[in-house]
Amino acid sequence: MHIIKDMGWIEVITGSMFSGKSEELIRRVKRARYGKKKTLVFKPEIDNRYCVNSVVSHNGDQINAINICKAEEILQYVTESIDVVAIDEAQFLDEKIVDVCTKLANMGKRVIVAGLDTDFRGMPFGSIHTLMAISEYVDKLQAICVVCGNPASRTQRLIEGKPAKANDPVILIGATESYEARCRRCHIVPK
Ligand code: ADP
Ligand code: ZN
Protein backbone atom coordinates (compact mmCIF):
# COMPACT_ATOMS: atom_id res chain seq x y z
CA MET A 1 0.00 0.00 0.00
CA HIS A 2 1.35 3.43 -0.90
CA ILE A 3 1.25 6.26 1.62
CA ILE A 4 -1.60 8.68 0.91
CA LYS A 5 -1.24 12.16 2.39
CA ASP A 6 -3.96 14.65 3.39
CA MET A 7 -6.70 12.47 1.99
CA GLY A 8 -9.02 9.74 3.18
CA TRP A 9 -9.63 6.36 1.57
CA ILE A 10 -11.47 3.05 1.96
CA GLU A 11 -9.79 -0.32 2.36
CA VAL A 12 -11.86 -3.53 2.31
CA ILE A 13 -10.82 -6.79 3.98
CA THR A 14 -12.98 -9.65 2.75
CA GLY A 15 -13.14 -13.45 2.33
CA SER A 16 -14.84 -16.46 3.93
CA MET A 17 -15.28 -17.17 7.63
CA PHE A 18 -11.95 -18.02 9.33
CA SER A 19 -9.97 -16.27 6.57
CA GLY A 20 -8.53 -13.84 9.13
CA LYS A 21 -10.58 -10.70 8.43
CA SER A 22 -11.00 -9.74 12.10
CA GLU A 23 -7.37 -10.65 12.80
CA GLU A 24 -6.24 -8.36 9.97
CA LEU A 25 -8.58 -5.53 11.02
CA ILE A 26 -7.27 -5.72 14.60
CA ARG A 27 -3.67 -5.76 13.32
CA ARG A 28 -4.24 -2.65 11.19
CA VAL A 29 -5.95 -0.76 14.04
CA LYS A 30 -3.15 -1.64 16.48
CA ARG A 31 -0.52 -0.47 13.99
CA ALA A 32 -2.40 2.80 13.46
CA ARG A 33 -2.39 3.30 17.24
CA TYR A 34 1.38 2.74 17.36
CA GLY A 35 1.50 5.49 14.76
CA LYS A 36 -0.34 7.82 17.20
CA LYS A 37 -3.51 7.80 15.10
CA LYS A 38 -6.88 8.13 16.79
CA THR A 39 -9.02 5.12 15.97
CA LEU A 40 -12.63 4.06 16.46
CA VAL A 41 -13.86 0.50 15.90
CA PHE A 42 -17.49 -0.44 15.18
CA LYS A 43 -19.42 -3.64 14.72
CA PRO A 44 -23.09 -4.47 14.23
CA GLU A 45 -25.07 -5.37 17.34
CA ILE A 46 -26.04 -8.71 15.74
CA ASP A 47 -22.56 -10.16 16.01
CA ASN A 48 -22.31 -11.20 19.64
CA ARG A 49 -20.28 -14.30 18.87
CA TYR A 50 -17.91 -13.90 21.79
CA CYS A 51 -17.99 -10.55 23.46
CA VAL A 52 -20.52 -7.74 23.22
CA ASN A 53 -18.16 -4.76 23.22
CA SER A 54 -15.22 -6.19 21.31
CA VAL A 55 -14.17 -7.36 17.91
CA VAL A 56 -12.76 -10.84 18.56
CA SER A 57 -10.82 -12.95 16.09
CA HIS A 58 -11.08 -16.75 16.03
CA ASN A 59 -7.39 -16.67 17.03
CA GLY A 60 -8.32 -14.97 20.33
CA ASP A 61 -7.12 -11.42 19.52
CA GLN A 62 -9.55 -8.71 20.51
CA ILE A 63 -10.09 -4.98 20.51
CA ASN A 64 -12.80 -2.74 22.01
CA ALA A 65 -15.61 -1.84 19.65
CA ILE A 66 -18.79 0.26 19.67
CA ASN A 67 -21.97 -1.68 18.87
CA ILE A 68 -24.28 -0.11 16.30
CA CYS A 69 -27.66 -1.13 14.94
CA LYS A 70 -27.76 1.17 11.90
CA ALA A 71 -24.85 2.17 9.67
CA GLU A 72 -25.59 5.90 10.04
CA GLU A 73 -24.97 5.73 13.83
CA ILE A 74 -21.25 5.60 13.02
CA LEU A 75 -21.30 9.26 11.95
CA GLN A 76 -22.42 10.38 15.43
CA TYR A 77 -19.21 9.07 16.98
CA VAL A 78 -16.66 10.24 14.41
CA THR A 79 -15.33 13.64 15.41
CA GLU A 80 -12.74 15.86 13.71
CA SER A 81 -9.87 14.34 15.71
CA ILE A 82 -10.51 10.73 14.62
CA ASP A 83 -8.04 9.51 11.98
CA VAL A 84 -9.07 5.89 11.43
CA VAL A 85 -12.51 4.27 11.42
CA ALA A 86 -12.69 0.47 11.38
CA ILE A 87 -15.90 -1.51 10.86
CA ASP A 88 -16.08 -5.29 11.27
CA GLU A 89 -18.81 -7.71 10.06
CA ALA A 90 -20.06 -5.00 7.68
CA GLN A 91 -22.11 -7.55 5.68
CA PHE A 92 -24.73 -7.35 8.47
CA LEU A 93 -25.16 -3.57 8.22
CA ASP A 94 -27.83 -1.86 6.12
CA GLU A 95 -26.99 -0.45 2.68
CA LYS A 96 -26.34 3.05 4.09
CA ILE A 97 -22.91 1.71 5.05
CA VAL A 98 -21.81 2.59 1.50
CA ASP A 99 -22.74 6.28 1.95
CA VAL A 100 -21.26 6.31 5.46
CA CYS A 101 -17.88 4.95 4.30
CA THR A 102 -17.86 7.36 1.34
CA LYS A 103 -18.61 10.31 3.61
CA LEU A 104 -15.88 9.34 6.09
CA ALA A 105 -13.28 8.90 3.34
CA ASN A 106 -14.29 12.27 1.85
CA MET A 107 -13.84 13.80 5.32
CA GLY A 108 -10.22 12.60 5.19
CA LYS A 109 -10.55 9.48 7.33
CA ARG A 110 -8.86 6.14 6.69
CA VAL A 111 -11.78 3.68 6.57
CA ILE A 112 -11.03 0.00 7.20
CA VAL A 113 -14.06 -2.17 6.52
CA ALA A 114 -14.14 -5.95 6.94
CA GLY A 115 -16.90 -8.39 6.03
CA LEU A 116 -17.92 -11.63 4.35
CA ASP A 117 -18.03 -11.40 0.57
CA THR A 118 -20.43 -14.35 0.24
CA ASP A 119 -23.08 -16.00 2.40
CA PHE A 120 -23.34 -19.77 3.06
CA ARG A 121 -24.96 -20.21 -0.37
CA GLY A 122 -21.98 -18.60 -2.07
CA MET A 123 -24.00 -15.50 -3.02
CA PRO A 124 -22.87 -11.85 -2.50
CA PHE A 125 -23.47 -10.75 1.08
CA GLY A 126 -24.99 -7.36 1.97
CA SER A 127 -23.14 -4.31 0.62
CA ILE A 128 -19.64 -5.81 0.60
CA HIS A 129 -19.50 -6.10 -3.21
CA THR A 130 -20.43 -2.42 -3.55
CA LEU A 131 -17.82 -1.44 -0.96
CA MET A 132 -15.23 -3.48 -2.89
CA ALA A 133 -16.12 -1.53 -6.04
CA ILE A 134 -15.87 1.94 -4.50
CA SER A 135 -12.81 1.32 -2.31
CA GLU A 136 -9.18 2.15 -3.04
CA TYR A 137 -7.88 -1.18 -1.72
CA VAL A 138 -9.32 -4.70 -1.46
CA ASP A 139 -7.72 -7.67 0.28
CA LYS A 140 -9.52 -10.92 -0.37
CA LEU A 141 -8.27 -13.41 2.20
CA GLN A 142 -8.60 -17.19 2.07
CA ALA A 143 -9.00 -19.66 4.94
CA ILE A 144 -7.96 -23.30 4.70
CA CYS A 145 -10.55 -25.81 3.48
CA VAL A 146 -11.22 -28.16 6.40
CA VAL A 147 -12.07 -30.99 3.97
CA CYS A 148 -9.16 -30.98 1.51
CA GLY A 149 -6.60 -28.40 2.68
CA ASN A 150 -6.85 -26.13 -0.37
CA PRO A 151 -7.34 -22.39 0.05
CA ALA A 152 -10.97 -21.82 1.13
CA SER A 153 -13.07 -19.03 -0.38
CA ARG A 154 -16.48 -20.23 0.86
CA THR A 155 -18.35 -20.62 4.13
CA GLN A 156 -20.10 -23.97 4.58
CA ARG A 157 -23.21 -23.92 6.77
CA LEU A 158 -23.98 -27.20 8.54
CA ILE A 159 -27.25 -28.07 10.28
CA GLU A 160 -27.01 -31.11 12.55
CA GLY A 161 -23.69 -31.77 10.80
CA LYS A 162 -25.20 -31.84 7.27
CA PRO A 163 -24.85 -29.17 4.53
CA ALA A 164 -27.65 -26.58 4.81
CA LYS A 165 -29.95 -26.11 1.80
CA ALA A 166 -30.11 -22.71 0.12
CA ASN A 167 -33.64 -22.11 1.44
CA ASP A 168 -33.13 -23.40 4.99
CA PRO A 169 -34.28 -20.73 7.50
CA VAL A 170 -31.64 -18.34 8.77
CA ILE A 171 -32.63 -18.96 12.39
CA LEU A 172 -33.29 -22.55 13.44
CA ILE A 173 -34.71 -22.99 16.90
CA GLY A 174 -33.48 -26.11 18.68
CA ALA A 175 -31.11 -27.27 15.92
CA THR A 176 -27.33 -27.19 16.20
CA GLU A 177 -25.65 -25.38 13.37
CA SER A 178 -22.06 -24.64 12.58
CA TYR A 179 -19.88 -23.08 9.92
CA GLU A 180 -16.71 -24.30 8.20
CA ALA A 181 -14.25 -22.82 5.74
CA ARG A 182 -14.31 -24.74 2.45
CA CYS A 183 -12.95 -24.42 -1.08
CA ARG A 184 -15.12 -24.12 -4.19
CA ARG A 185 -14.99 -27.89 -4.77
CA CYS A 186 -15.90 -28.96 -1.22
CA HIS A 187 -18.58 -26.27 -0.67
CA ILE A 188 -22.00 -27.97 -0.87
CA VAL A 189 -25.43 -26.31 -1.12
CA PRO A 190 -28.04 -29.05 -1.75
CA LYS A 191 -31.15 -28.04 -3.77
P1 ADP B 1 -12.67 -14.08 10.09
O1 ADP B 1 -12.86 -12.73 10.72
O2 ADP B 1 -12.34 -14.01 8.62
O3 ADP B 1 -13.80 -15.04 10.39
P2 ADP B 1 -10.76 -14.52 12.20
O4 ADP B 1 -9.76 -13.41 12.19
O5 ADP B 1 -11.87 -14.46 13.22
O6 ADP B 1 -11.35 -14.72 10.74
O7 ADP B 1 -10.03 -15.92 12.45
C1 ADP B 1 -8.84 -16.30 11.79
C2 ADP B 1 -8.23 -17.42 12.60
O8 ADP B 1 -9.09 -18.54 12.59
C3 ADP B 1 -6.93 -17.98 12.06
O9 ADP B 1 -5.81 -17.21 12.43
C4 ADP B 1 -6.88 -19.35 12.73
O10 ADP B 1 -6.33 -19.24 14.01
C5 ADP B 1 -8.35 -19.70 12.90
N1 ADP B 1 -8.88 -20.76 12.03
C6 ADP B 1 -9.78 -21.70 12.42
N2 ADP B 1 -10.13 -22.49 11.40
C7 ADP B 1 -9.44 -22.08 10.31
C8 ADP B 1 -9.38 -22.49 8.92
N3 ADP B 1 -10.12 -23.50 8.47
N4 ADP B 1 -8.56 -21.82 8.10
C9 ADP B 1 -7.81 -20.80 8.57
N5 ADP B 1 -7.82 -20.35 9.84
C10 ADP B 1 -8.62 -20.98 10.71
ZN1 ZN C 1 -11.73 -28.39 -0.31
mmCIF file of C-alpha atoms and ligand atoms in Angstrom:
data_model
loop_
_atom_site.group_PDB
_atom_site.id
_atom_site.type_symbol
_atom_site.label_atom_id
_atom_site.label_comp_id
_atom_site.label_asym_id
_atom_site.label_seq_id
_atom_site.Cartn_x
_atom_site.Cartn_y
_atom_site.Cartn_z
ATOM 1 C CA MET A 1 0.000 0.000 0.000
ATOM 2 C CA HIS A 2 1.355 3.434 -0.905
ATOM 3 C CA ILE A 3 1.246 6.263 1.618
ATOM 4 C CA ILE A 4 -1.597 8.679 0.909
ATOM 5 C CA LYS A 5 -1.244 12.164 2.394
ATOM 6 C CA ASP A 6 -3.959 14.651 3.388
ATOM 7 C CA MET A 7 -6.703 12.466 1.986
ATOM 8 C CA GLY A 8 -9.021 9.737 3.180
ATOM 9 C CA TRP A 9 -9.626 6.358 1.573
ATOM 10 C CA ILE A 10 -11.474 3.050 1.960
ATOM 11 C CA GLU A 11 -9.790 -0.319 2.356
ATOM 12 C CA VAL A 12 -11.858 -3.530 2.307
ATOM 13 C CA ILE A 13 -10.819 -6.788 3.983
ATOM 14 C CA THR A 14 -12.984 -9.651 2.755
ATOM 15 C CA GLY A 15 -13.138 -13.447 2.331
ATOM 16 C CA SER A 16 -14.842 -16.456 3.927
ATOM 17 C CA MET A 17 -15.276 -17.173 7.631
ATOM 18 C CA PHE A 18 -11.949 -18.025 9.332
ATOM 19 C CA SER A 19 -9.975 -16.270 6.568
ATOM 20 C CA GLY A 20 -8.531 -13.840 9.134
ATOM 21 C CA LYS A 21 -10.577 -10.703 8.425
ATOM 22 C CA SER A 22 -10.999 -9.740 12.097
ATOM 23 C CA GLU A 23 -7.373 -10.654 12.803
ATOM 24 C CA GLU A 24 -6.242 -8.360 9.975
ATOM 25 C CA LEU A 25 -8.583 -5.526 11.019
ATOM 26 C CA ILE A 26 -7.275 -5.719 14.599
ATOM 27 C CA ARG A 27 -3.670 -5.755 13.323
ATOM 28 C CA ARG A 28 -4.236 -2.648 11.193
ATOM 29 C CA VAL A 29 -5.945 -0.761 14.040
ATOM 30 C CA LYS A 30 -3.152 -1.641 16.484
ATOM 31 C CA ARG A 31 -0.519 -0.467 13.994
ATOM 32 C CA ALA A 32 -2.400 2.797 13.458
ATOM 33 C CA ARG A 33 -2.392 3.304 17.244
ATOM 34 C CA TYR A 34 1.375 2.741 17.360
ATOM 35 C CA GLY A 35 1.505 5.495 14.758
ATOM 36 C CA LYS A 36 -0.340 7.818 17.196
ATOM 37 C CA LYS A 37 -3.511 7.805 15.096
ATOM 38 C CA LYS A 38 -6.878 8.133 16.793
ATOM 39 C CA THR A 39 -9.019 5.124 15.974
ATOM 40 C CA LEU A 40 -12.631 4.059 16.456
ATOM 41 C CA VAL A 41 -13.860 0.496 15.905
ATOM 42 C CA PHE A 42 -17.487 -0.439 15.183
ATOM 43 C CA LYS A 43 -19.419 -3.636 14.723
ATOM 44 C CA PRO A 44 -23.093 -4.469 14.234
ATOM 45 C CA GLU A 45 -25.071 -5.373 17.338
ATOM 46 C CA ILE A 46 -26.043 -8.705 15.744
ATOM 47 C CA ASP A 47 -22.557 -10.161 16.013
ATOM 48 C CA ASN A 48 -22.312 -11.196 19.643
ATOM 49 C CA ARG A 49 -20.283 -14.301 18.868
ATOM 50 C CA TYR A 50 -17.911 -13.898 21.793
ATOM 51 C CA CYS A 51 -17.992 -10.545 23.465
ATOM 52 C CA VAL A 52 -20.520 -7.736 23.216
ATOM 53 C CA ASN A 53 -18.157 -4.759 23.219
ATOM 54 C CA SER A 54 -15.225 -6.188 21.306
ATOM 55 C CA VAL A 55 -14.172 -7.363 17.911
ATOM 56 C CA VAL A 56 -12.756 -10.835 18.564
ATOM 57 C CA SER A 57 -10.820 -12.948 16.090
ATOM 58 C CA HIS A 58 -11.075 -16.746 16.033
ATOM 59 C CA ASN A 59 -7.389 -16.674 17.029
ATOM 60 C CA GLY A 60 -8.319 -14.967 20.333
ATOM 61 C CA ASP A 61 -7.117 -11.421 19.524
ATOM 62 C CA GLN A 62 -9.546 -8.705 20.512
ATOM 63 C CA ILE A 63 -10.086 -4.980 20.508
ATOM 64 C CA ASN A 64 -12.800 -2.743 22.010
ATOM 65 C CA ALA A 65 -15.613 -1.838 19.647
ATOM 66 C CA ILE A 66 -18.786 0.255 19.668
ATOM 67 C CA ASN A 67 -21.968 -1.676 18.867
ATOM 68 C CA ILE A 68 -24.276 -0.114 16.300
ATOM 69 C CA CYS A 69 -27.664 -1.127 14.936
ATOM 70 C CA LYS A 70 -27.761 1.175 11.899
ATOM 71 C CA ALA A 71 -24.847 2.175 9.674
ATOM 72 C CA GLU A 72 -25.590 5.897 10.044
ATOM 73 C CA GLU A 73 -24.969 5.733 13.825
ATOM 74 C CA ILE A 74 -21.248 5.596 13.019
ATOM 75 C CA LEU A 75 -21.299 9.257 11.950
ATOM 76 C CA GLN A 76 -22.425 10.384 15.425
ATOM 77 C CA TYR A 77 -19.209 9.071 16.981
ATOM 78 C CA VAL A 78 -16.660 10.242 14.413
ATOM 79 C CA THR A 79 -15.332 13.644 15.409
ATOM 80 C CA GLU A 80 -12.745 15.857 13.712
ATOM 81 C CA SER A 81 -9.870 14.344 15.708
ATOM 82 C CA ILE A 82 -10.505 10.726 14.618
ATOM 83 C CA ASP A 83 -8.040 9.506 11.980
ATOM 84 C CA VAL A 84 -9.067 5.888 11.432
ATOM 85 C CA VAL A 85 -12.513 4.274 11.416
ATOM 86 C CA ALA A 86 -12.688 0.471 11.381
ATOM 87 C CA ILE A 87 -15.899 -1.505 10.862
ATOM 88 C CA ASP A 88 -16.077 -5.292 11.267
ATOM 89 C CA GLU A 89 -18.809 -7.708 10.058
ATOM 90 C CA ALA A 90 -20.056 -4.999 7.678
ATOM 91 C CA GLN A 91 -22.111 -7.545 5.681
ATOM 92 C CA PHE A 92 -24.725 -7.354 8.469
ATOM 93 C CA LEU A 93 -25.156 -3.571 8.220
ATOM 94 C CA ASP A 94 -27.826 -1.858 6.122
ATOM 95 C CA GLU A 95 -26.987 -0.448 2.678
ATOM 96 C CA LYS A 96 -26.343 3.051 4.086
ATOM 97 C CA ILE A 97 -22.906 1.710 5.054
ATOM 98 C CA VAL A 98 -21.811 2.589 1.497
ATOM 99 C CA ASP A 99 -22.736 6.283 1.955
ATOM 100 C CA VAL A 100 -21.261 6.313 5.458
ATOM 101 C CA CYS A 101 -17.880 4.948 4.304
ATOM 102 C CA THR A 102 -17.860 7.360 1.341
ATOM 103 C CA LYS A 103 -18.614 10.311 3.610
ATOM 104 C CA LEU A 104 -15.882 9.340 6.091
ATOM 105 C CA ALA A 105 -13.283 8.904 3.337
ATOM 106 C CA ASN A 106 -14.288 12.267 1.851
ATOM 107 C CA MET A 107 -13.836 13.804 5.319
ATOM 108 C CA GLY A 108 -10.223 12.601 5.191
ATOM 109 C CA LYS A 109 -10.549 9.478 7.333
ATOM 110 C CA ARG A 110 -8.865 6.140 6.685
ATOM 111 C CA VAL A 111 -11.782 3.681 6.572
ATOM 112 C CA ILE A 112 -11.034 -0.001 7.199
ATOM 113 C CA VAL A 113 -14.057 -2.168 6.517
ATOM 114 C CA ALA A 114 -14.143 -5.947 6.943
ATOM 115 C CA GLY A 115 -16.897 -8.387 6.033
ATOM 116 C CA LEU A 116 -17.915 -11.628 4.350
ATOM 117 C CA ASP A 117 -18.035 -11.396 0.566
ATOM 118 C CA THR A 118 -20.427 -14.352 0.241
ATOM 119 C CA ASP A 119 -23.084 -15.999 2.405
ATOM 120 C CA PHE A 120 -23.344 -19.766 3.058
ATOM 121 C CA ARG A 121 -24.963 -20.214 -0.374
ATOM 122 C CA GLY A 122 -21.979 -18.600 -2.066
ATOM 123 C CA MET A 123 -24.003 -15.497 -3.024
ATOM 124 C CA PRO A 124 -22.871 -11.847 -2.504
ATOM 125 C CA PHE A 125 -23.467 -10.753 1.082
ATOM 126 C CA GLY A 126 -24.994 -7.359 1.966
ATOM 127 C CA SER A 127 -23.142 -4.307 0.620
ATOM 128 C CA ILE A 128 -19.637 -5.805 0.599
ATOM 129 C CA HIS A 129 -19.498 -6.103 -3.209
ATOM 130 C CA THR A 130 -20.432 -2.418 -3.548
ATOM 131 C CA LEU A 131 -17.824 -1.445 -0.963
ATOM 132 C CA MET A 132 -15.232 -3.481 -2.886
ATOM 133 C CA ALA A 133 -16.122 -1.528 -6.041
ATOM 134 C CA ILE A 134 -15.865 1.943 -4.500
ATOM 135 C CA SER A 135 -12.808 1.319 -2.307
ATOM 136 C CA GLU A 136 -9.183 2.152 -3.037
ATOM 137 C CA TYR A 137 -7.885 -1.183 -1.723
ATOM 138 C CA VAL A 138 -9.315 -4.700 -1.462
ATOM 139 C CA ASP A 139 -7.718 -7.667 0.277
ATOM 140 C CA LYS A 140 -9.517 -10.916 -0.374
ATOM 141 C CA LEU A 141 -8.267 -13.408 2.195
ATOM 142 C CA GLN A 142 -8.596 -17.187 2.073
ATOM 143 C CA ALA A 143 -9.005 -19.660 4.938
ATOM 144 C CA ILE A 144 -7.957 -23.302 4.696
ATOM 145 C CA CYS A 145 -10.550 -25.815 3.476
ATOM 146 C CA VAL A 146 -11.216 -28.163 6.396
ATOM 147 C CA VAL A 147 -12.074 -30.987 3.967
ATOM 148 C CA CYS A 148 -9.157 -30.985 1.505
ATOM 149 C CA GLY A 149 -6.601 -28.403 2.685
ATOM 150 C CA ASN A 150 -6.846 -26.134 -0.370
ATOM 151 C CA PRO A 151 -7.341 -22.392 0.051
ATOM 152 C CA ALA A 152 -10.969 -21.822 1.127
ATOM 153 C CA SER A 153 -13.068 -19.028 -0.382
ATOM 154 C CA ARG A 154 -16.476 -20.225 0.862
ATOM 155 C CA THR A 155 -18.350 -20.617 4.130
ATOM 156 C CA GLN A 156 -20.098 -23.968 4.582
ATOM 157 C CA ARG A 157 -23.205 -23.919 6.768
ATOM 158 C CA LEU A 158 -23.979 -27.200 8.537
ATOM 159 C CA ILE A 159 -27.245 -28.074 10.284
ATOM 160 C CA GLU A 160 -27.009 -31.105 12.554
ATOM 161 C CA GLY A 161 -23.690 -31.775 10.801
ATOM 162 C CA LYS A 162 -25.204 -31.842 7.275
ATOM 163 C CA PRO A 163 -24.850 -29.168 4.535
ATOM 164 C CA ALA A 164 -27.647 -26.580 4.812
ATOM 165 C CA LYS A 165 -29.952 -26.112 1.804
ATOM 166 C CA ALA A 166 -30.109 -22.710 0.115
ATOM 167 C CA ASN A 167 -33.644 -22.109 1.441
ATOM 168 C CA ASP A 168 -33.134 -23.398 4.993
ATOM 169 C CA PRO A 169 -34.281 -20.735 7.500
ATOM 170 C CA VAL A 170 -31.644 -18.339 8.775
ATOM 171 C CA ILE A 171 -32.630 -18.956 12.391
ATOM 172 C CA LEU A 172 -33.290 -22.547 13.437
ATOM 173 C CA ILE A 173 -34.709 -22.994 16.905
ATOM 174 C CA GLY A 174 -33.481 -26.114 18.680
ATOM 175 C CA ALA A 175 -31.110 -27.271 15.920
ATOM 176 C CA THR A 176 -27.328 -27.194 16.197
ATOM 177 C CA GLU A 177 -25.653 -25.377 13.367
ATOM 178 C CA SER A 178 -22.062 -24.638 12.582
ATOM 179 C CA TYR A 179 -19.882 -23.085 9.916
ATOM 180 C CA GLU A 180 -16.706 -24.300 8.204
ATOM 181 C CA ALA A 181 -14.247 -22.818 5.742
ATOM 182 C CA ARG A 182 -14.313 -24.743 2.454
ATOM 183 C CA CYS A 183 -12.951 -24.423 -1.079
ATOM 184 C CA ARG A 184 -15.120 -24.115 -4.193
ATOM 185 C CA ARG A 185 -14.988 -27.887 -4.767
ATOM 186 C CA CYS A 186 -15.897 -28.960 -1.220
ATOM 187 C CA HIS A 187 -18.580 -26.269 -0.667
ATOM 188 C CA ILE A 188 -21.997 -27.971 -0.866
ATOM 189 C CA VAL A 189 -25.426 -26.306 -1.125
ATOM 190 C CA PRO A 190 -28.039 -29.048 -1.748
ATOM 191 C CA LYS A 191 -31.150 -28.037 -3.774
HETATM 192 P P1 ADP B 1 -12.672 -14.079 10.095
HETATM 193 O O1 ADP B 1 -12.858 -12.725 10.724
HETATM 194 O O2 ADP B 1 -12.343 -14.010 8.623
HETATM 195 O O3 ADP B 1 -13.798 -15.043 10.393
HETATM 196 P P2 ADP B 1 -10.759 -14.522 12.196
HETATM 197 O O4 ADP B 1 -9.762 -13.409 12.192
HETATM 198 O O5 ADP B 1 -11.867 -14.457 13.216
HETATM 199 O O6 ADP B 1 -11.352 -14.720 10.737
HETATM 200 O O7 ADP B 1 -10.030 -15.923 12.450
HETATM 201 C C1 ADP B 1 -8.840 -16.299 11.793
HETATM 202 C C2 ADP B 1 -8.232 -17.416 12.600
HETATM 203 O O8 ADP B 1 -9.091 -18.543 12.589
HETATM 204 C C3 ADP B 1 -6.929 -17.978 12.063
HETATM 205 O O9 ADP B 1 -5.813 -17.213 12.433
HETATM 206 C C4 ADP B 1 -6.882 -19.349 12.726
HETATM 207 O O10 ADP B 1 -6.332 -19.237 14.015
HETATM 208 C C5 ADP B 1 -8.355 -19.703 12.903
HETATM 209 N N1 ADP B 1 -8.880 -20.762 12.030
HETATM 210 C C6 ADP B 1 -9.780 -21.703 12.420
HETATM 211 N N2 ADP B 1 -10.135 -22.494 11.397
HETATM 212 C C7 ADP B 1 -9.441 -22.079 10.306
HETATM 213 C C8 ADP B 1 -9.385 -22.493 8.924
HETATM 214 N N3 ADP B 1 -10.121 -23.502 8.467
HETATM 215 N N4 ADP B 1 -8.556 -21.816 8.104
HETATM 216 C C9 ADP B 1 -7.807 -20.802 8.570
HETATM 217 N N5 ADP B 1 -7.818 -20.354 9.837
HETATM 218 C C10 ADP B 1 -8.622 -20.978 10.715
HETATM 219 ZN ZN ZN B 2 -11.732 -28.387 -0.313
#
